[in-house]
Amino acid sequence: LLVTCVRFPHGRVNDTPADERGWVFLERFITACKVSMLPGQIGEKVIITDTPEIKEEIISYANMLRKAVEQDKASGSSTTPNLKMVMTFFQEELSRKSFSASSTDKFLIDQEVEVSEIDRRQSVVVADREVVTGIMKEFAAHLSAQWNLEQAAQRTRAHALADRLKEYWYGWNHFSQEFYC
């Protein structure tokens, strides 16, 4: 009789493929928003992945967002119906994603009912799906209303980062005068 004990110090292995996970989709959506706010190739440098398929997926999402924003600007309307429609598409896509407990504690918490100390009534612990959906809805509503402001801020952050990288790149092999003395 052979008994094997397997420890998972970081929780149980999540068997759900990454493309089907809600949290992963939210991360890719937010990255696509950042990419879409920057000009072409500069935006693509925001994507950090070693998988060409993931990069292409994020770029296609970013292109959908860019196209919607361009259509809204071309219409001259102060509202953003095309952007809102694309945001709705992403929210619907999120609703098809999976959320699974990836740790024993999380699995148990999702199945328990906790008593709130504040109001002494029973409430179900908020599930990951509700948290991610809430974040997505809030993010989409904010961007639909404040796209131009957020785009300007994203471009400022990208330029500041590029300046810091140039400074690092050009000065990485130079030492201060104090070093030489």
Coordinates of C-alpha atoms in Angstrom, one line a residue:
L1 CA 0.0 0.0 0.0
L2 CA 1.5 3.3 -1.1
V3 CA 0.1 6.6 0.3
T4 CA 1.2 9.9 -1.2
C5 CA 0.6 13.2 0.5
V6 CA 0.7 16.2 -1.7
R7 CA 0.9 19.7 -0.2
F8 CA -0.3 22.8 -1.9
P9 CA 1.1 25.6 0.3
H10 CA -0.5 28.3 -2.0
G11 CA -3.9 26.6 -2.3
R12 CA -5.2 24.0 -4.7
V13 CA -4.4 24.1 -8.3
N14 CA -6.9 26.0 -10.4
D15 CA -7.8 23.7 -13.4
T16 CA -9.8 26.4 -15.1
P17 CA -7.9 27.5 -18.3
A18 CA -6.7 31.1 -18.1
D19 CA -8.8 32.2 -21.1
E20 CA -11.9 31.2 -19.2
R21 CA -11.1 33.0 -15.9
G22 CA -13.0 36.1 -14.9
W23 CA -10.1 37.8 -13.1
V24 CA -7.8 37.2 -16.0
F25 CA -10.3 38.7 -18.4
L26 CA -10.6 41.8 -16.2
E27 CA -6.8 42.2 -16.3
R28 CA -6.7 41.9 -20.0
F29 CA -9.6 44.3 -20.4
I30 CA -7.9 46.9 -18.3
T31 CA -4.7 46.4 -20.2
A32 CA -6.6 46.8 -23.5
C33 CA -8.1 50.1 -22.2
K34 CA -4.5 51.4 -21.4
V35 CA -3.3 50.3 -24.8
S36 CA -6.2 51.9 -26.7
M37 CA -5.5 55.3 -25.0
L38 CA -1.9 55.4 -26.4
P39 CA -0.9 55.7 -30.1
G40 CA -0.4 52.5 -32.0
Q41 CA 3.0 50.9 -31.3
I42 CA 3.5 52.9 -28.1
G43 CA 0.4 51.3 -26.7
E44 CA 1.5 47.8 -27.7
K45 CA 4.6 48.2 -25.5
V46 CA 2.3 48.4 -22.4
I47 CA 1.4 44.7 -23.0
I48 CA 3.7 42.4 -20.9
T49 CA 3.3 38.8 -22.1
D50 CA 5.4 36.2 -23.7
T51 CA 2.4 34.7 -25.5
P52 CA 1.7 36.1 -29.0
E53 CA -2.0 35.0 -28.8
I54 CA -2.6 36.9 -25.6
K55 CA -0.9 40.0 -27.1
E56 CA -3.1 39.8 -30.2
E57 CA -6.2 39.4 -28.1
I58 CA -5.4 42.5 -26.1
I59 CA -4.6 44.4 -29.3
S60 CA -7.9 43.4 -30.9
Y61 CA -9.8 44.6 -27.7
A62 CA -7.8 47.8 -27.8
N63 CA -8.7 48.3 -31.5
M64 CA -12.4 47.8 -30.7
L65 CA -12.2 50.5 -28.1
R66 CA -10.2 52.9 -30.3
K67 CA -12.7 52.4 -33.1
A68 CA -15.7 53.2 -30.8
V69 CA -14.0 56.3 -29.5
E70 CA -13.1 57.5 -33.0
Q71 CA -16.7 56.9 -34.2
D72 CA -18.1 58.9 -31.2
K73 CA -15.7 61.8 -31.9
A74 CA -16.6 61.8 -35.6
S75 CA -20.3 62.0 -34.7
G76 CA -19.6 65.2 -32.8
S77 CA -22.0 64.1 -30.0
S78 CA -21.2 64.9 -26.4
T79 CA -22.3 61.3 -25.5
T80 CA -20.4 58.1 -26.2
P81 CA -22.9 55.6 -27.5
N82 CA -20.4 53.5 -29.4
L83 CA -18.0 53.3 -26.5
K84 CA -20.9 52.4 -24.2
M85 CA -21.9 49.6 -26.6
V86 CA -18.3 48.2 -26.7
M87 CA -18.2 48.4 -22.9
T88 CA -21.4 46.4 -22.8
F89 CA -19.9 43.8 -25.0
F90 CA -17.0 43.4 -22.6
Q91 CA -19.4 43.1 -19.6
E92 CA -21.3 40.4 -21.5
E93 CA -18.1 38.6 -22.3
L94 CA -17.2 38.7 -18.5
S95 CA -20.5 37.2 -17.7
R96 CA -19.5 34.1 -19.7
K97 CA -16.2 33.6 -17.7
S98 CA -15.6 31.2 -14.8
F99 CA -14.8 32.0 -11.2
S100 CA -13.5 29.2 -9.1
A101 CA -12.1 28.9 -5.6
S102 CA -8.3 28.4 -5.9
S103 CA -7.6 27.9 -2.2
T104 CA -9.2 25.8 0.4
D105 CA -10.0 28.8 2.5
K106 CA -11.7 30.6 -0.4
F107 CA -13.6 27.4 -1.2
L108 CA -14.9 27.2 2.3
I109 CA -15.7 30.9 2.5
D110 CA -17.7 30.7 -0.7
Q111 CA -19.8 28.0 0.9
E112 CA -20.4 29.6 4.3
V113 CA -22.7 32.2 5.5
E114 CA -21.2 34.8 7.9
V115 CA -22.9 36.9 10.5
S116 CA -22.1 40.6 10.1
E117 CA -20.9 42.2 13.3
I118 CA -22.2 45.6 12.3
D119 CA -25.8 44.8 11.6
R120 CA -26.2 41.3 13.1
R121 CA -28.0 39.9 10.1
Q122 CA -26.8 37.1 7.9
S123 CA -25.3 37.9 4.6
V124 CA -23.6 35.7 2.0
V125 CA -19.9 36.5 1.5
V126 CA -19.6 38.4 -1.7
A127 CA -18.5 36.0 -4.5
D128 CA -15.6 36.8 -6.8
R129 CA -18.0 37.0 -9.7
E130 CA -19.8 39.9 -8.0
V131 CA -16.6 41.7 -7.1
V132 CA -15.2 41.4 -10.6
T133 CA -18.5 42.4 -12.2
G134 CA -18.7 45.4 -9.9
I135 CA -15.2 46.5 -10.8
M136 CA -15.9 46.1 -14.5
K137 CA -19.2 48.0 -14.4
E138 CA -17.6 50.9 -12.4
F139 CA -14.6 51.0 -14.6
A140 CA -16.7 50.9 -17.8
A141 CA -19.0 53.6 -16.6
H142 CA -16.1 55.9 -15.5
L143 CA -14.3 55.4 -18.9
S144 CA -17.5 56.0 -20.9
A145 CA -17.9 59.3 -19.1
Q146 CA -14.3 60.4 -18.7
W147 CA -12.4 58.9 -21.7
N148 CA -10.6 62.0 -22.8
L149 CA -9.4 62.9 -19.3
E150 CA -8.2 59.3 -18.7
Q151 CA -6.6 59.2 -22.1
A152 CA -4.6 62.4 -21.4
A153 CA -3.5 61.0 -18.0
Q154 CA -2.4 57.7 -19.5
R155 CA -0.4 59.5 -22.2
T156 CA 1.3 61.6 -19.5
R157 CA 2.2 58.5 -17.5
A158 CA 3.6 56.8 -20.6
H159 CA 5.7 59.8 -21.5
A160 CA 7.0 60.1 -18.0
L161 CA 7.9 56.4 -17.9
A162 CA 9.7 56.7 -21.3
D163 CA 11.7 59.6 -20.0
R164 CA 12.8 57.7 -16.9
L165 CA 13.7 54.7 -19.1
K166 CA 15.8 56.9 -21.4
E167 CA 17.6 58.4 -18.4
Y168 CA 18.3 54.9 -17.0
W169 CA 19.4 53.6 -20.4
Y170 CA 21.8 56.4 -21.2
G171 CA 23.2 56.5 -17.7
W172 CA 23.4 52.9 -16.7
N173 CA 27.1 52.5 -17.4
H174 CA 28.1 55.9 -15.8
F175 CA 29.1 56.3 -12.2
S176 CA 29.0 59.4 -10.1
Q177 CA 32.1 61.6 -9.6
E178 CA 32.2 60.4 -6.0
F179 CA 32.7 56.8 -7.2
Y180 CA 35.8 57.7 -9.1
C181 CA 37.4 59.7 -6.3

